PDB file of C-alpha atoms in Angstrom:
ATOM      1  CA  ILE A   1      -6.097 -30.178 102.229  1.00 71.00           C
ATOM      2  CA  GLU A   2      -2.393 -31.018 102.047  1.00 73.00           C
ATOM      3  CA  PRO A   3      -1.175 -33.198  99.176  1.00 70.00           C
ATOM      4  CA  HIS A   4      -1.767 -36.816 100.126  1.00 66.00           C
ATOM      5  CA  SER A   5      -1.723 -40.277  98.594  1.00 65.00           C
ATOM      6  CA  GLN A   6      -5.519 -40.125  98.539  1.00 59.00           C
ATOM      7  CA  ASP A   7      -5.211 -37.367  95.921  1.00 56.00           C
ATOM      8  CA  ARG A   8      -5.077 -39.990  93.201  1.00 65.00           C
ATOM      9  CA  ARG A   9      -8.858 -40.291  93.426  1.00 65.00           C
ATOM     10  CA  GLU A  10     -10.698 -38.792  90.493  1.00 73.00           C
ATOM     11  CA  GLU A  11     -13.752 -37.401  92.268  1.00 81.00           C
ATOM     12  CA  VAL A  12     -14.700 -33.903  91.090  1.00 84.00           C
ATOM     13  CA  ILE A  13     -14.590 -32.445  94.611  1.00 81.00           C
ATOM     14  CA  ASP A  14     -11.055 -33.781  95.132  1.00 80.00           C
ATOM     15  CA  VAL A  15      -9.889 -32.127  91.923  1.00 82.00           C
ATOM     16  CA  ILE A  16     -11.485 -28.824  92.959  1.00 85.00           C
ATOM     17  CA  ILE A  17      -9.942 -28.912  96.440  1.00 83.00           C
ATOM     18  CA  ASN A  18      -6.504 -29.786  95.068  1.00 83.00           C
ATOM     19  CA  TYR A  19      -6.775 -27.018  92.483  1.00 84.00           C
ATOM     20  CA  LEU A  20      -7.769 -24.427  95.099  1.00 89.00           C
ATOM     21  CA  ARG A  21      -4.930 -25.526  97.387  1.00 86.00           C
ATOM     22  CA  ASP A  22      -2.333 -25.346  94.627  1.00 84.00           C
ATOM     23  CA  LEU A  23      -3.732 -22.055  93.304  1.00 88.00           C
ATOM     24  CA  GLY A  24      -3.595 -20.554  96.788  1.00 87.00           C
ATOM     25  CA  VAL A  25       0.010 -21.582  97.345  1.00 86.00           C
ATOM     26  CA  GLU A  26       1.053 -20.260  93.920  1.00 88.00           C
ATOM     27  CA  ALA A  27      -0.893 -17.007  94.304  1.00 90.00           C
ATOM     28  CA  ALA A  28       0.555 -16.203  97.732  1.00 83.00           C
ATOM     29  CA  ASP A  29       3.285 -13.984  96.251  1.00 80.00           C
ATOM     30  CA  VAL A  30       0.759 -11.922  94.291  1.00 87.00           C
ATOM     31  CA  LEU A  31      -2.064 -12.035  96.845  1.00 88.00           C
ATOM     32  CA  PRO A  32      -0.356 -12.186 100.268  1.00 83.00           C
ATOM     33  CA  ALA A  33      -3.657 -11.719 102.124  1.00 91.00           C
ATOM     34  CA  LEU A  34      -5.469 -14.530 100.302  1.00 93.00           C
ATOM     35  CA  HIS A  35      -5.598 -16.565 103.517  1.00 94.00           C
ATOM     36  CA  GLU A  36      -7.520 -13.718 105.164  1.00 95.00           C
ATOM     37  CA  ARG A  37      -9.974 -13.521 102.272  1.00 94.00           C
ATOM     38  CA  TRP A  38     -10.568 -17.263 102.291  1.00 94.00           C
ATOM     39  CA  TRP A  39     -10.902 -17.283 106.076  1.00 96.00           C
ATOM     40  CA  GLY A  40     -13.505 -14.521 105.812  1.00 96.00           C
ATOM     41  CA  TYR A  41     -15.813 -16.617 103.626  1.00 95.00           C
ATOM     42  CA  GLY A  42     -16.726 -18.586 106.737  1.00 94.00           C
ATOM     43  CA  TYR A  43     -17.088 -21.961 105.019  1.00 95.00           C
ATOM     44  CA  GLY A  44     -15.210 -24.917 106.500  1.00 94.00           C
ATOM     45  CA  LEU A  45     -13.443 -25.755 103.235  1.00 94.00           C
ATOM     46  CA  PHE A  46     -12.149 -22.221 102.758  1.00 95.00           C
ATOM     47  CA  ARG A  47     -11.132 -21.984 106.396  1.00 97.00           C
ATOM     48  CA  ARG A  48      -9.130 -25.185 106.040  1.00 95.00           C
ATOM     49  CA  LEU A  49      -7.525 -23.792 102.892  1.00 95.00           C
ATOM     50  CA  ALA A  50      -6.746 -20.529 104.720  1.00 96.00           C
ATOM     51  CA  VAL A  51      -5.029 -22.352 107.580  1.00 96.00           C
ATOM     52  CA  HIS A  52      -3.046 -24.380 105.041  1.00 95.00           C
ATOM     53  CA  LEU A  53      -1.893 -21.146 103.368  1.00 95.00           C
ATOM     54  CA  VAL A  54      -0.834 -19.703 106.719  1.00 97.00           C
ATOM     55  CA  GLY A  55       1.293 -22.779 107.286  1.00 96.00           C
ATOM     56  CA  LYS A  56       2.877 -22.503 103.838  1.00 94.00           C
ATOM     57  CA  SER A  57       3.477 -18.744 104.041  1.00 94.00           C
ATOM     58  CA  SER A  58       7.062 -17.591 103.743  1.00 92.00           C
ATOM     59  CA  GLU A  59       5.962 -14.062 104.679  1.00 92.00           C
ATOM     60  CA  LEU A  60       4.736 -14.940 108.170  1.00 95.00           C
ATOM     61  CA  THR A  61       7.089 -15.749 111.037  1.00 97.00           C
ATOM     62  CA  ALA A  62       6.539 -18.735 113.301  1.00 98.00           C
ATOM     63  CA  ASP A  63       5.198 -16.401 115.993  1.00 98.00           C
ATOM     64  CA  GLN A  64       2.799 -14.773 113.521  1.00 98.00           C
ATOM     65  CA  LYS A  65       1.508 -18.147 112.345  1.00 98.00           C
ATOM     66  CA  ILE A  66       0.836 -19.333 115.882  1.00 98.00           C
ATOM     67  CA  GLY A  67      -0.662 -15.971 116.801  1.00 98.00           C
ATOM     68  CA  TRP A  68      -2.979 -16.226 113.804  1.00 98.00           C
ATOM     69  CA  LEU A  69      -4.212 -19.612 115.038  1.00 98.00           C
ATOM     70  CA  ILE A  70      -4.683 -18.345 118.585  1.00 97.00           C
ATOM     71  CA  ASP A  71      -6.516 -15.192 117.461  1.00 97.00           C
ATOM     72  CA  ARG A  72      -9.047 -17.392 115.657  1.00 97.00           C
ATOM     73  CA  HIS A  73      -9.375 -19.911 118.516  1.00 96.00           C
ATOM     74  CA  LEU A  74      -8.268 -22.787 116.302  1.00 96.00           C
ATOM     75  CA  LEU A  75      -6.285 -24.925 118.712  1.00 96.00           C
ATOM     76  CA  TYR A  76      -9.333 -27.081 119.409  1.00 94.00           C
ATOM     77  CA  ASP A  77     -11.371 -26.452 116.268  1.00 93.00           C
ATOM     78  CA  ASP A  78     -12.719 -29.688 114.785  1.00 90.00           C
ATOM     79  CA  VAL A  79     -13.046 -28.368 111.226  1.00 93.00           C
ATOM     80  CA  THR A  80      -9.459 -27.167 110.882  1.00 95.00           C
ATOM     81  CA  ARG A  81      -7.833 -29.588 113.319  1.00 93.00           C
ATOM     82  CA  HIS A  82      -5.389 -31.304 110.981  1.00 92.00           C
ATOM     83  CA  GLU A  83      -4.367 -28.097 109.222  1.00 95.00           C
ATOM     84  CA  THR A  84      -3.935 -26.336 112.577  1.00 96.00           C
ATOM     85  CA  PHE A  85      -1.690 -29.136 113.804  1.00 95.00           C
ATOM     86  CA  GLN A  86       0.302 -28.890 110.565  1.00 95.00           C
ATOM     87  CA  VAL A  87       0.883 -25.162 111.129  1.00 97.00           C
ATOM     88  CA  LEU A  88       2.018 -25.938 114.669  1.00 97.00           C
ATOM     89  CA  GLU A  89       4.329 -28.634 113.329  1.00 95.00           C
ATOM     90  CA  GLY A  90       6.113 -26.101 111.170  1.00 96.00           C
ATOM     91  CA  ALA A  91       6.101 -23.230 113.651  1.00 97.00           C
ATOM     92  CA  ALA A  92       6.220 -24.444 117.263  1.00 96.00           C
ATOM     93  CA  SER A  93       9.887 -25.385 117.353  1.00 94.00           C
ATOM     94  CA  LYS A  94      10.838 -22.018 115.787  1.00 96.00           C
ATOM     95  CA  ALA A  95       8.633 -19.843 117.993  1.00 97.00           C
ATOM     96  CA  SER A  96       9.987 -17.398 120.522  1.00 97.00           C
ATOM     97  CA  SER A  97       9.849 -18.131 124.243  1.00 96.00           C
ATOM     98  CA  ASP A  98       7.155 -15.442 124.601  1.00 97.00           C
ATOM     99  CA  MET A  99       5.012 -17.177 121.977  1.00 98.00           C
ATOM    100  CA  HIS A 100       5.655 -20.524 123.648  1.00 97.00           C
ATOM    101  CA  GLY A 101       4.278 -19.046 126.855  1.00 97.00           C
ATOM    102  CA  LEU A 102       1.194 -17.689 125.110  1.00 98.00           C
ATOM    103  CA  LEU A 103       0.634 -20.936 123.215  1.00 98.00           C
ATOM    104  CA  LEU A 104       0.981 -23.063 126.332  1.00 97.00           C
ATOM    105  CA  ALA A 105      -1.473 -20.824 128.198  1.00 97.00           C
ATOM    106  CA  GLU A 106      -3.986 -21.281 125.357  1.00 96.00           C
ATOM    107  CA  VAL A 107      -3.434 -25.032 125.300  1.00 96.00           C
ATOM    108  CA  LEU A 108      -3.995 -25.316 129.039  1.00 95.00           C
ATOM    109  CA  ALA A 109      -7.065 -23.058 128.923  1.00 92.00           C
ATOM    110  CA  GLY A 110      -8.725 -25.757 126.861  1.00 85.00           C
ATOM    111  CA  GLY A 111     -10.973 -25.594 123.990  1.00 70.00           C
ATOM    112  CA  GLY A 112     -14.581 -26.202 123.849  1.00 59.00           C
ATOM    113  CA  TYR A 113     -16.941 -28.962 122.961  1.00 49.00           C
ATOM    114  CA  GLY A 114     -19.456 -27.101 125.085  1.00 45.00           C
ATOM    115  CA  CYS A 115     -17.672 -28.385 128.171  1.00 46.00           C
ATOM    116  CA  GLU A 116     -17.264 -26.666 131.469  1.00 48.00           C
ATOM    117  CA  PRO A 117     -14.998 -23.598 131.635  1.00 50.00           C
ATOM    118  CA  ASN A 118     -11.287 -24.276 131.911  1.00 50.00           C
ATOM    119  CA  GLY A 119     -11.842 -27.789 130.665  1.00 45.00           C
ATOM    120  CA  SER A 120     -12.827 -29.559 133.858  1.00 52.00           C
ATOM    121  CA  ASP A 121     -14.633 -31.973 131.575  1.00 78.00           C
ATOM    122  CA  ARG A 122     -12.659 -35.143 130.692  1.00 82.00           C
ATOM    123  CA  THR A 123     -13.133 -34.648 126.967  1.00 83.00           C
ATOM    124  CA  SER A 124     -11.464 -31.256 127.153  1.00 87.00           C
ATOM    125  CA  GLU A 125      -8.670 -32.706 129.264  1.00 92.00           C
ATOM    126  CA  TYR A 126      -8.084 -35.443 126.694  1.00 90.00           C
ATOM    127  CA  GLU A 127      -7.981 -32.860 123.894  1.00 91.00           C
ATOM    128  CA  ARG A 128      -5.391 -30.851 125.850  1.00 94.00           C
ATOM    129  CA  PHE A 129      -3.452 -34.066 126.358  1.00 94.00           C
ATOM    130  CA  ASN A 130      -3.457 -34.829 122.615  1.00 93.00           C
ATOM    131  CA  LEU A 131      -2.382 -31.315 121.695  1.00 95.00           C
ATOM    132  CA  LEU A 132       0.469 -31.489 124.209  1.00 96.00           C
ATOM    133  CA  VAL A 133       1.488 -34.892 122.834  1.00 96.00           C
ATOM    134  CA  TRP A 134       1.713 -33.281 119.392  1.00 94.00           C
ATOM    135  CA  LEU A 135       3.626 -30.251 120.620  1.00 97.00           C
ATOM    136  CA  THR A 136       6.150 -32.306 122.575  1.00 96.00           C
ATOM    137  CA  ARG A 137       6.722 -34.541 119.547  1.00 94.00           C
ATOM    138  CA  ILE A 138       7.440 -31.595 117.262  1.00 94.00           C
ATOM    139  CA  ALA A 139       9.255 -29.427 119.820  1.00 95.00           C
ATOM    140  CA  PRO A 140      10.921 -31.912 122.199  1.00 94.00           C
ATOM    141  CA  ALA A 141      13.174 -29.233 123.719  1.00 94.00           C
ATOM    142  CA  TRP A 142      10.143 -27.240 124.933  1.00 96.00           C
ATOM    143  CA  THR A 143      10.383 -28.196 128.598  1.00 96.00           C
ATOM    144  CA  GLN A 144       7.294 -26.304 129.771  1.00 97.00           C
ATOM    145  CA  ALA A 145       5.090 -28.245 127.344  1.00 97.00           C
ATOM    146  CA  SER A 146       6.727 -31.512 128.451  1.00 97.00           C
ATOM    147  CA  SER A 147       6.068 -30.645 132.093  1.00 97.00           C
ATOM    148  CA  ALA A 148       2.424 -29.854 131.354  1.00 97.00           C
ATOM    149  CA  LEU A 149       2.046 -33.156 129.511  1.00 97.00           C
ATOM    150  CA  THR A 150       3.645 -35.050 132.404  1.00 97.00           C
ATOM    151  CA  ARG A 151       1.200 -33.411 134.836  1.00 96.00           C
ATOM    152  CA  ILE A 152      -1.826 -34.347 132.712  1.00 95.00           C
ATOM    153  CA  LYS A 153      -0.523 -37.910 132.314  1.00 95.00           C
ATOM    154  CA  SER A 154      -0.087 -38.255 136.080  1.00 96.00           C
ATOM    155  CA  GLU A 155      -3.627 -37.009 136.704  1.00 94.00           C
ATOM    156  CA  ASN A 156      -5.130 -39.197 133.956  1.00 93.00           C
ATOM    157  CA  ARG A 157      -3.262 -42.481 133.930  1.00 94.00           C
ATOM    158  CA  ASP A 158      -5.774 -44.037 131.532  1.00 93.00           C
ATOM    159  CA  PHE A 159      -5.009 -41.518 128.762  1.00 92.00           C
ATOM    160  CA  THR A 160      -2.998 -43.066 125.954  1.00 87.00           C
ATOM    161  CA  GLU A 161      -1.192 -41.338 123.132  1.00 85.00           C
ATOM    162  CA  ARG A 162      -2.773 -41.574 119.725  1.00 79.00           C
ATOM    163  CA  GLU A 163      -0.610 -42.486 116.778  1.00 74.00           C
ATOM    164  CA  HIS A 164      -2.184 -39.521 114.966  1.00 72.00           C
ATOM    165  CA  PRO A 165      -3.220 -36.886 117.528  1.00 70.00           C
ATOM    166  CA  ASP A 166      -3.750 -34.445 114.651  1.00 68.00           C
ATOM    167  CA  PHE A 167      -6.923 -36.296 113.642  1.00 69.00           C
ATOM    168  CA  SER A 168     -10.111 -36.782 115.623  1.00 67.00           C
ATOM    169  CA  MET A 169     -10.321 -40.246 114.119  1.00 56.00           C
ATOM    170  CA  TRP A 170      -7.989 -42.401 112.068  1.00 57.00           C
ATOM    171  CA  ILE A 171      -8.874 -45.492 110.075  1.00 54.00           C
ATOM    172  CA  SER A 172      -6.343 -47.802 108.530  1.00 58.00           C
ATOM    173  CA  ALA A 173      -6.590 -51.093 106.737  1.00 58.00           C
ATOM    174  CA  GLU A 174      -3.894 -53.712 106.768  1.00 60.00           C
ATOM    175  CA  ALA A 175      -3.050 -55.406 103.487  1.00 54.00           C
ATOM    176  CA  GLN A 176      -3.832 -59.112 103.428  1.00 52.00           C
TER     177      GLN A 176
END
C-alpha cells in the first residue's frame, strides 16, 4: 500500500490502489474516521488501506495506533502484515510503558495460523520471534521486548532473523 519503487508499473489495479491510498491520506483531515469506514468494508484491500491510514494519522497517538491494531487482532494477520508492522515502526518507540506492556503481552500470546493455544506450535513461536525482532529493531531501548526475544532465541537456537520480518516472503533479484 505504501509508496514504493514498484509503483512505476502501469497496471490498472496499481493505479487504483495508489489513488485510494493518496486520496485516503489527503482526506484524513476532512474525514478523520475514514480508516474505520474502510476497515468496516471487510475486504483485504480496504483493510490494508485502513491500517495504512492509521499509521499516517496525525490525530491518533502512538498508544491509540497500537491499541487499534491490538483491538483488531492484527499483530499476526497475514493480509495486513506489512502495514501493521509499518504502524508499529512509527508508534512502538513512542508508546507509553503501559502500552508497551499490553503490546508485549499480545505479542507473547501469539497469533493464530490455527495453531495450538498460546502458540505452543513452532510456527507461532517463529512468528512471535519475527515480531520481536522487528520491535527490538525499531525500539532498541525497550528492554522487556529484548529480554523476550533473547528467551525465544535461547529456546529456539535454529531460528534466524529475516532481513525483512515485516513480510511473510521476500524475493529479490541480483543485477548481473
